[in-house]
XYZ file of C-alpha atoms in Angstrom:
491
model
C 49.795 111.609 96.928
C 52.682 111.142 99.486
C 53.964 107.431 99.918
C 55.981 106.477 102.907
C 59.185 103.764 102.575
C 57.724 100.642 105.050
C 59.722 99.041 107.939
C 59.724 95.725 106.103
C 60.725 94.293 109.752
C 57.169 95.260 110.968
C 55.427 93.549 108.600
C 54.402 89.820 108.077
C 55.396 87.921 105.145
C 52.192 87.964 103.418
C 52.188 91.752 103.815
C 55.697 92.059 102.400
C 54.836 89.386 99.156
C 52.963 88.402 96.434
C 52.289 84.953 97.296
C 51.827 82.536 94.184
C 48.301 82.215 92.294
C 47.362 79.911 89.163
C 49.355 77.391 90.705
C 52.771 77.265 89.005
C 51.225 78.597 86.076
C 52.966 82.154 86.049
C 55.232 82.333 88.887
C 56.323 79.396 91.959
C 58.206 81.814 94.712
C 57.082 84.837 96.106
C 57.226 88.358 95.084
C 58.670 90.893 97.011
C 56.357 94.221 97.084
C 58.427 96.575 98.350
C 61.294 95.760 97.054
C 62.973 95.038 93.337
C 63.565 91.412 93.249
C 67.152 90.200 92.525
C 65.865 88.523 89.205
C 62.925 89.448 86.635
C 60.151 87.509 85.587
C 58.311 86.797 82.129
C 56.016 89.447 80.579
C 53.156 87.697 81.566
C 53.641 86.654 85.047
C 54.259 90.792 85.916
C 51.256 91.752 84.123
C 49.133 89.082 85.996
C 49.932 89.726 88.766
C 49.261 93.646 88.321
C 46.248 93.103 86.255
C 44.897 90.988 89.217
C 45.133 93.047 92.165
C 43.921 96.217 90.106
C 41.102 94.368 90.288
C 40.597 95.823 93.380
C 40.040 99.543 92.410
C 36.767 100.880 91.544
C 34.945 100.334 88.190
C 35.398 103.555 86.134
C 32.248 104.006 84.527
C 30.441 103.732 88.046
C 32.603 106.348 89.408
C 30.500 109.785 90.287
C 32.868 111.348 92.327
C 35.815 112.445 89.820
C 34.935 114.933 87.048
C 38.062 112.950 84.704
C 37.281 111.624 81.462
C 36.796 107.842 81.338
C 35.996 106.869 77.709
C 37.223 107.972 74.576
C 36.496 106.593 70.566
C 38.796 103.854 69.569
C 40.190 106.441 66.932
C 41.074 108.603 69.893
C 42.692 105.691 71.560
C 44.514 104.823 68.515
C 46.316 108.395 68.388
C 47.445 108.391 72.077
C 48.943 104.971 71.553
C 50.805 105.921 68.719
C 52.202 108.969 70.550
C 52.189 108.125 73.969
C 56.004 107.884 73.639
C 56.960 111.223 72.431
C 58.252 113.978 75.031
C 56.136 116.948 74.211
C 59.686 119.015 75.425
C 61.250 117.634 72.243
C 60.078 120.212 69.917
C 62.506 119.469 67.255
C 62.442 116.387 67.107
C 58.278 116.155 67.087
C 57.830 119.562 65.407
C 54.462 118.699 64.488
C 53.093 117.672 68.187
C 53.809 121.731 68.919
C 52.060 122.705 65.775
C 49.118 120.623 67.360
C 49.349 122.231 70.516
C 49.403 126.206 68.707
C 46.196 125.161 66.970
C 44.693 123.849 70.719
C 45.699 127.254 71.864
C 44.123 129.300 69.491
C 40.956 127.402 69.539
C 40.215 127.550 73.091
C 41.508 131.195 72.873
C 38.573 131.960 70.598
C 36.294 129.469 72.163
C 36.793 131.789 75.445
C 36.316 135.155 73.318
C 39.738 136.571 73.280
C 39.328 140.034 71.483
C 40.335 140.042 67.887
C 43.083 142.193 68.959
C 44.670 140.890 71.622
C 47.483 138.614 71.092
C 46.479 135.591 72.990
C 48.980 133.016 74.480
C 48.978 129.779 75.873
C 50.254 126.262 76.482
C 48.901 122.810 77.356
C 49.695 121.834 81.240
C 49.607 118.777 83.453
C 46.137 119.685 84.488
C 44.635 122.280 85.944
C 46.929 123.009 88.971
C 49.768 123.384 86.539
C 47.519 126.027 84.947
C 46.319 127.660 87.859
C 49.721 127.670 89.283
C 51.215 128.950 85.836
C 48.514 132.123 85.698
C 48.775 133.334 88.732
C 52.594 133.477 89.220
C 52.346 135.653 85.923
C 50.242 137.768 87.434
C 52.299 138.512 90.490
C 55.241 139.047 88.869
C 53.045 141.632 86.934
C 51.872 143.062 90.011
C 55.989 142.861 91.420
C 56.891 144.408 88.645
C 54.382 147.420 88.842
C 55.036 148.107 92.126
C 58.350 148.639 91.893
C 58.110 150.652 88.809
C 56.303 152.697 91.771
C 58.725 152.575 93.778
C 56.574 150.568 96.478
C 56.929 147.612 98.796
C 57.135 144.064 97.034
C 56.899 142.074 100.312
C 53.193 141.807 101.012
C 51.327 140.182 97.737
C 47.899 138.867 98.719
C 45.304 136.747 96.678
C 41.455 136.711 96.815
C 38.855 134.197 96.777
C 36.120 132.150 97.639
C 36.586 129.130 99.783
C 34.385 127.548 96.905
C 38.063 127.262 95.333
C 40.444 123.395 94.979
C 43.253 123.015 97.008
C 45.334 123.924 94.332
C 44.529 127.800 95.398
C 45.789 127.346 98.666
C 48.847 125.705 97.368
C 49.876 128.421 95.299
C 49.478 130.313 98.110
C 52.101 128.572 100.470
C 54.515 127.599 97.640
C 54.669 130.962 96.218
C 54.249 132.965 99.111
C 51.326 134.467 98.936
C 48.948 135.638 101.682
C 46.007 133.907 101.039
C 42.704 136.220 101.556
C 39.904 133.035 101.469
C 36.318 134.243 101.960
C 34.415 131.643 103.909
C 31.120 130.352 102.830
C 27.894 131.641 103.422
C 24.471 130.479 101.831
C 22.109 133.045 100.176
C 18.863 132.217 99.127
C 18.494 133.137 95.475
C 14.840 134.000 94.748
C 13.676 135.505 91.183
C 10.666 136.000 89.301
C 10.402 135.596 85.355
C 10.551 139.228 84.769
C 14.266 139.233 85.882
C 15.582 136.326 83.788
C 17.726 138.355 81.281
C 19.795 139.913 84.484
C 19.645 136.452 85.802
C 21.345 134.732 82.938
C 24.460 137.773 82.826
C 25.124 137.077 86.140
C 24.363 133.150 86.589
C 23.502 133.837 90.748
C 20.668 131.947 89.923
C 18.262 130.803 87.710
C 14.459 132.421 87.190
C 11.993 130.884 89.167
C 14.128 128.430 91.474
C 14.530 129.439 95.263
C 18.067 128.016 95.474
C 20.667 127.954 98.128
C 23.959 129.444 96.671
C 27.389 128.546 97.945
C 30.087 130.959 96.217
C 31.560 134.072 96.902
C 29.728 137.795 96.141
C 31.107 140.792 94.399
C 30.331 142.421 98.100
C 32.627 139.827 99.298
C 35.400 140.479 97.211
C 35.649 143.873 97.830
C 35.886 144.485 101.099
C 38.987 141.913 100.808
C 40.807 143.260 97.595
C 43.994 146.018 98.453
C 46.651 147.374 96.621
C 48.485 144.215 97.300
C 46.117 141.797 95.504
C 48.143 140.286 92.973
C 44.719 138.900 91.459
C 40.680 137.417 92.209
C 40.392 134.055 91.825
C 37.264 132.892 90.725
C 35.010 129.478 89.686
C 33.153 128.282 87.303
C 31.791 124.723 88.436
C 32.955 124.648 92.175
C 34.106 121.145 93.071
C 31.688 121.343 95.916
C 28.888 122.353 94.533
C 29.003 122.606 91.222
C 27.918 126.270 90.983
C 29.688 129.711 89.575
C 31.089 132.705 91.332
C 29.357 135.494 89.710
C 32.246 136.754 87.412
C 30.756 139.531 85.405
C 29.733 141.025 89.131
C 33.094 140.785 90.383
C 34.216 142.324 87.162
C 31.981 145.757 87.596
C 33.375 146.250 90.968
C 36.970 145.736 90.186
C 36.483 148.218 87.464
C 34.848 150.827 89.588
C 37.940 150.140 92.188
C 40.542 150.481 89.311
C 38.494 153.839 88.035
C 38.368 154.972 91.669
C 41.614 153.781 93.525
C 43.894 152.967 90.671
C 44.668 149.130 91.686
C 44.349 147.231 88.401
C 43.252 144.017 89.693
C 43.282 141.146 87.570
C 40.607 138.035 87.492
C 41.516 134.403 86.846
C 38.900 132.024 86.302
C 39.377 128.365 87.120
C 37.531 126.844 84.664
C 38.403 123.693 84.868
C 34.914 122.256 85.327
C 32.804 124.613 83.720
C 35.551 126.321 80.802
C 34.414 123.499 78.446
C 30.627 123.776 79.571
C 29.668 127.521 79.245
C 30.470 128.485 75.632
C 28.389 125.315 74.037
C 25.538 125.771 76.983
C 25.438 128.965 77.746
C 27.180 130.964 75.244
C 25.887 134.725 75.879
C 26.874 134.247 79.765
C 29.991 136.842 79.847
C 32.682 135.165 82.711
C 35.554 135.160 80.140
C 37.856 137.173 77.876
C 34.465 139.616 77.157
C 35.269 140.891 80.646
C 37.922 143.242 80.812
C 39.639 142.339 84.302
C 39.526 138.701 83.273
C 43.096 138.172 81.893
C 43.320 134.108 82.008
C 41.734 131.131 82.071
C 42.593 127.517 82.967
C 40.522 124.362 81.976
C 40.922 120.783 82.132
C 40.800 119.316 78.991
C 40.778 115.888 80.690
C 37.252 116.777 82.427
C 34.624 118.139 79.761
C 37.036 118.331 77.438
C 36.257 115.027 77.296
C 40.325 113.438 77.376
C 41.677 111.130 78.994
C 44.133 112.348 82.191
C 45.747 114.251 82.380
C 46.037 117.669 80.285
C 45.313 121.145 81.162
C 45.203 124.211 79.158
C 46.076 128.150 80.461
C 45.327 130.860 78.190
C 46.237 134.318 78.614
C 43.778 137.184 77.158
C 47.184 138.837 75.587
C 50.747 138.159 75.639
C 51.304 141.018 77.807
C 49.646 138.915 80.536
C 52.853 136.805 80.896
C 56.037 138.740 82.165
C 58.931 137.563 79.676
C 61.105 137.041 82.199
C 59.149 134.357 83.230
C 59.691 132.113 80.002
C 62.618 130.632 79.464
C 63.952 130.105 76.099
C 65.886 126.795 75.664
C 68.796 125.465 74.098
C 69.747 122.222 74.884
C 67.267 120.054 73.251
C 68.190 121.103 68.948
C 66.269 124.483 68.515
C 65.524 127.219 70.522
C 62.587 126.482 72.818
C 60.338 128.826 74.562
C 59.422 127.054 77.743
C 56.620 128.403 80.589
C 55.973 125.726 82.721
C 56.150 123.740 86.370
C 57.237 120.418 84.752
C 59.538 119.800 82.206
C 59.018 116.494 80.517
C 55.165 115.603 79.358
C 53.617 113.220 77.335
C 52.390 114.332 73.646
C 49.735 111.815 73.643
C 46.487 113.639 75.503
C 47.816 116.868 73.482
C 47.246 115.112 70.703
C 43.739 113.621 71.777
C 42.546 117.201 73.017
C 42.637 118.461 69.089
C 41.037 114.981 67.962
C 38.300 115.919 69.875
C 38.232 119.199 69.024
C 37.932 118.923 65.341
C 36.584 115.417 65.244
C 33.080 116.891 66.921
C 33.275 120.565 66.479
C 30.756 122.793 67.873
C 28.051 121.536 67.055
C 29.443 117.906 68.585
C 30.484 119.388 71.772
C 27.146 121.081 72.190
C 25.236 117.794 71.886
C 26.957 116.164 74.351
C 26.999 118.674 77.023
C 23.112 118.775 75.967
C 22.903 115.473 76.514
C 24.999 115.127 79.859
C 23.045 118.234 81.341
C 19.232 116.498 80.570
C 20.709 112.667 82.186
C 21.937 115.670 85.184
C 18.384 116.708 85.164
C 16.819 113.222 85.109
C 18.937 112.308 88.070
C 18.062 115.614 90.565
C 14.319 114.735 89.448
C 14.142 111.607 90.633
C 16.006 112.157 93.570
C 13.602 115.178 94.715
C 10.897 113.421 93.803
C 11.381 111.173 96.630
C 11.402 113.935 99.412
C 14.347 112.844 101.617
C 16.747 114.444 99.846
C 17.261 118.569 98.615
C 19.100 119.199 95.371
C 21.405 121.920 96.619
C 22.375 123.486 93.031
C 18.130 123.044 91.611
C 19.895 124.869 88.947
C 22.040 122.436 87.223
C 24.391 124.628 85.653
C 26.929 121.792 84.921
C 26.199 118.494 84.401
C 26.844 117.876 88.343
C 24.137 116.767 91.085
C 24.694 117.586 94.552
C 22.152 117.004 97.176
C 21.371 117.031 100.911
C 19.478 114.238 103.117
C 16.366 115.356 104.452
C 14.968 114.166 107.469
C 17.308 111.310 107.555
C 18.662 109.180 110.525
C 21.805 108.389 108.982
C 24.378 110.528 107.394
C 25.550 110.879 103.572
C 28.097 109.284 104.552
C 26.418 106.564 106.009
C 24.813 106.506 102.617
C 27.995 107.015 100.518
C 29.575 103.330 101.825
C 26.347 102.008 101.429
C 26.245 102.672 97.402
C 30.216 101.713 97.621
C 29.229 98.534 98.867
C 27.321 98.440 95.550
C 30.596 99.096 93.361
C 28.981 102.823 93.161
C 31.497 105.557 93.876
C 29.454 108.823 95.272
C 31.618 111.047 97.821
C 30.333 112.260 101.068
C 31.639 115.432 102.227
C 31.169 118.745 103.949
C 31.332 122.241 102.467
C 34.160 124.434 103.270
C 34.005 126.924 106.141
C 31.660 128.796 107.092
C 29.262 125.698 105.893
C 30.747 122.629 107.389
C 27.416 121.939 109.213
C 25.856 120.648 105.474
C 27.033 117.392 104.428
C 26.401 116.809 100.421
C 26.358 113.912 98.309
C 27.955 114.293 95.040
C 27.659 112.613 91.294
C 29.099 113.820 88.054
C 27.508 113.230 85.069
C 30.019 112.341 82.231
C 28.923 111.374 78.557
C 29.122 107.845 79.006
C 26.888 108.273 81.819
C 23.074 107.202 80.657
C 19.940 107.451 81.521
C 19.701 103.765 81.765
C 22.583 104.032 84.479
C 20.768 106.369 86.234
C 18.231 104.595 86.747
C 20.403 101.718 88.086
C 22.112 104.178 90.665
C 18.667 105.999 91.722
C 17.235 102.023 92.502
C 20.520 101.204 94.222
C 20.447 104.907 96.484
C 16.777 103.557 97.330
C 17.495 99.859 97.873
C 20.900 101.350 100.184
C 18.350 103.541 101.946
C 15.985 101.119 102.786
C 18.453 99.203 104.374
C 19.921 101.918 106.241
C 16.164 102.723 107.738
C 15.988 99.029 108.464
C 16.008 98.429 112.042
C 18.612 95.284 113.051
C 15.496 93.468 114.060
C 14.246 93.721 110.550
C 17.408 93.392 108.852
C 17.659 89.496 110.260
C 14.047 89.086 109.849
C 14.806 89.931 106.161
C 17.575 87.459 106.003
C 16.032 84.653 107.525
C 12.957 85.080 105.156
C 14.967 84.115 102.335
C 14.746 80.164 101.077
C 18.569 79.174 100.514
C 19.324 82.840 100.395
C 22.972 82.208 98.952
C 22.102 79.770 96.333
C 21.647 80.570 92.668
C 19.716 77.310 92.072
């Protein structure tokens, strides 16, 4: 987020300040807030006063909107604490820390299904953009580096996707220069019929028996946009929007045919940072990763189902050839020699660090029983909300543990609806989906583990109560008011 510097001259003295609370207890002048005052102030005057207005910001665990981890064990806690002051960049002084990170790599890179072969590589990011930056600069300066092996022009790289994709595409796209190829929207109807669930489940366009409105991009799609200049496809698994999947192994079949055909080796990268920690312990014989040959890397977010707390990403190559050396830049200045592929420089150790607790503190079988148990609360929640019949549950699917849904027959907007449940201390965004489908306006709530079935039944009485209201005429809504006995007293 961009901050402006404020004309303090415009702005009242209350607006520049903190004005004193507690009485003299902490503080007894004001405090300036946008600028350092000329003398400090005890420990715990600073963190009262911080403490108190952060007050302000939404509760955490009522947050649906943001797929980022919330909760983690004590233990887990413990460990980031201890190393939240180590600089992962200072490999030789915290040797160990990059061990950690090594063994992170090579579990997700077998987690994903990296051939037994290939010579996987990989690093821990920021988050996802990082990542998602990070892959697909490799991969043009693969495709740069082909084409003028070729002899051929170097001046007209494109990339291809869905507008199902997160802003971070579109950035990469500007930063680096990159004509940006995005495929708006378009919603097909998905029917099947049990006799076609084994297709159904290699592709994941939809599930047997549902009739469901799907909002990604199509293997048709992609190629009538792909050219010798396509420096890669970028693809989704758990769109931000809707929580649904391009269909990967698809996309894969035709880029093979095209490479087979017209010689462009086209590359896939699949953001996975929604779905890359839901698929292998869900839905383990769906092939959208390294079991595809055109799928070359993957990004996740290990602070999403990964279950840790922000921020960390992970991007893993299928093989070291993947990432042009001359993109890595081996170091010097810190003790040892440091091989260094990044955006940022200096990054904190400590959700590194958390990202293996996790991994071998609930292995497997641990992660699988809490994506189990995140999907069946996601379940619980589209149930009840179809069951009362003025809303659709766009993705009926459920794929990842992610509701989205669609008022039906409704005199007010989701958005009307969203500040309703905000007034509540709920956080649910309102929003539209990307072009060409701006006309549907979606509600959206993540499920995350420490999200229960208990708590959704709290929200699903709160979206009712907020409704009622909202279909209550003014008329009524004083009438309703004025019923009340001493409405604001508690005794």
């Amino acid at each position: 987020m961009l901050s402006d510097k404020k004309n303090l001259d415009h702005m009242s003295k209350i607006e520049r300040e903190h004005t004193t609370t507690y009485g003299s207890r902490y503080f007894t002048k004001p405090v300036p807030k946008y600028e350092m005052p000329e003398e400090g102030m005890p420990a715990r005057a600073a963190y009262q006063i911080i403490h108190d207005e952060l007050n302000l910001d939404g509760n955490p665990s009522l947050n649906l909107a943001s797929f980022v981890t919330t909760w983690m064990e004590p233990e887990a806690d413990k460990l980031i604490m201890e190393s939240i002051g180590k600089n992962y960049v200072d490999n030789d002084e915290y040797p160990q820390t990059e061990v950690i990170q090594n063994r992170v790599v090579n579990m997700l890179a077998r987690l994903f299904n990296a051939p037994k072969e290939a010579n996987s590589i990989g690093s821990g990011t920021i988050g996802s953009s990082e990542s998602i930056m990070l892959g697909l600069l490799a991969h043009k300066w693969t495709w740069k580096k082909r084409r003028e092996a070729e002899g051929k022009p170097t001046d007209k790289p494109n990339i291809v996707m869905g507008a199902d994709v997160h802003t971070v595409w579109e950035k990469f796209a500007l930063y680096f220069d990159v004509e940006l190829k995005l495929i708006p929207l378009k919603k097909n109807v998905c029917k099947t019929t049990e006799t076609e669930i084994t297709k159904v489940m290699s592709s994941f366009s939809c599930i047997s028996g549902l009739n469901e409105d799907i909002y990604t991009v199509s293997a048709e799609d992609i190629i009538t946009q792909v050219d010798e200049n396509t420096i890669a496809v970028g693809t989704v698994v758990g769109t931000t929007f809707t929580g649904q999947m391009d269909p990967i192994e698809e996309i894969n079949t035709a880029l093979l045919e095209i490479k087979e055909t017209k010689g462009w080796d086209i590359p896939i990268h699949v953001d996975g940072a929604s779905g890359g920690f839901i698929l292998p312990f869900l839905y383990p014989d769906i092939k959208w990763d390294f079991r595809l040959e055109q799928v070359r890397s993957i990004n996740v977010s290990g602070h999403k189902y990964g279950l840790v707390y922000p921020g960390v990403g992970w991007l893993i190559f299928k093989d070291r050839t993947d990432l042009p050396e001359e993109l890595i830049f081996n170091i010097n200045y810190l003790g040892g020699i440091m091989p260094n592929y990044s955006l940022n420089f200096s990054k904190g150790s400590s959700t590194i660090i958390a990202q293996y607790y996790n991994l071998i503190r609930l292995g497997m079988k641990g992660y699988k029983q809490i994506m189990e148990n995140m999907q069946e609360n996601a379940h619980y929640l589209a149930s009840k909300l179809n069951g009362t019949k003025k809303f659709e549950v766009i993705n009926k699917s459920i794929t990842f543990p992610i509701v989205t849904a669609q008022l039906q027959n409704s005199e007010f907007s989701a958005f009307h609806l969203s500040e309703k449940l905000r007034q509540k201390g709920w956080i649910v965004p309102a929003y539209t989906l990307p072009a060409n489908a701006e006309d549907v306006a979606v509600l959206r709530m993540v499920v995350k583990e420490s999200f229960s079935k208990d708590m959704v039944e709290m929200l699903f009485n709160d979206i009712m109560d907020s409704i009622k209201k909202l279909e209550q005429s003014t008329e009524e809504r004083i009438e309703y008011i004025d019923g009340k006995e001493n409405p604001t007293l508690l005794y």
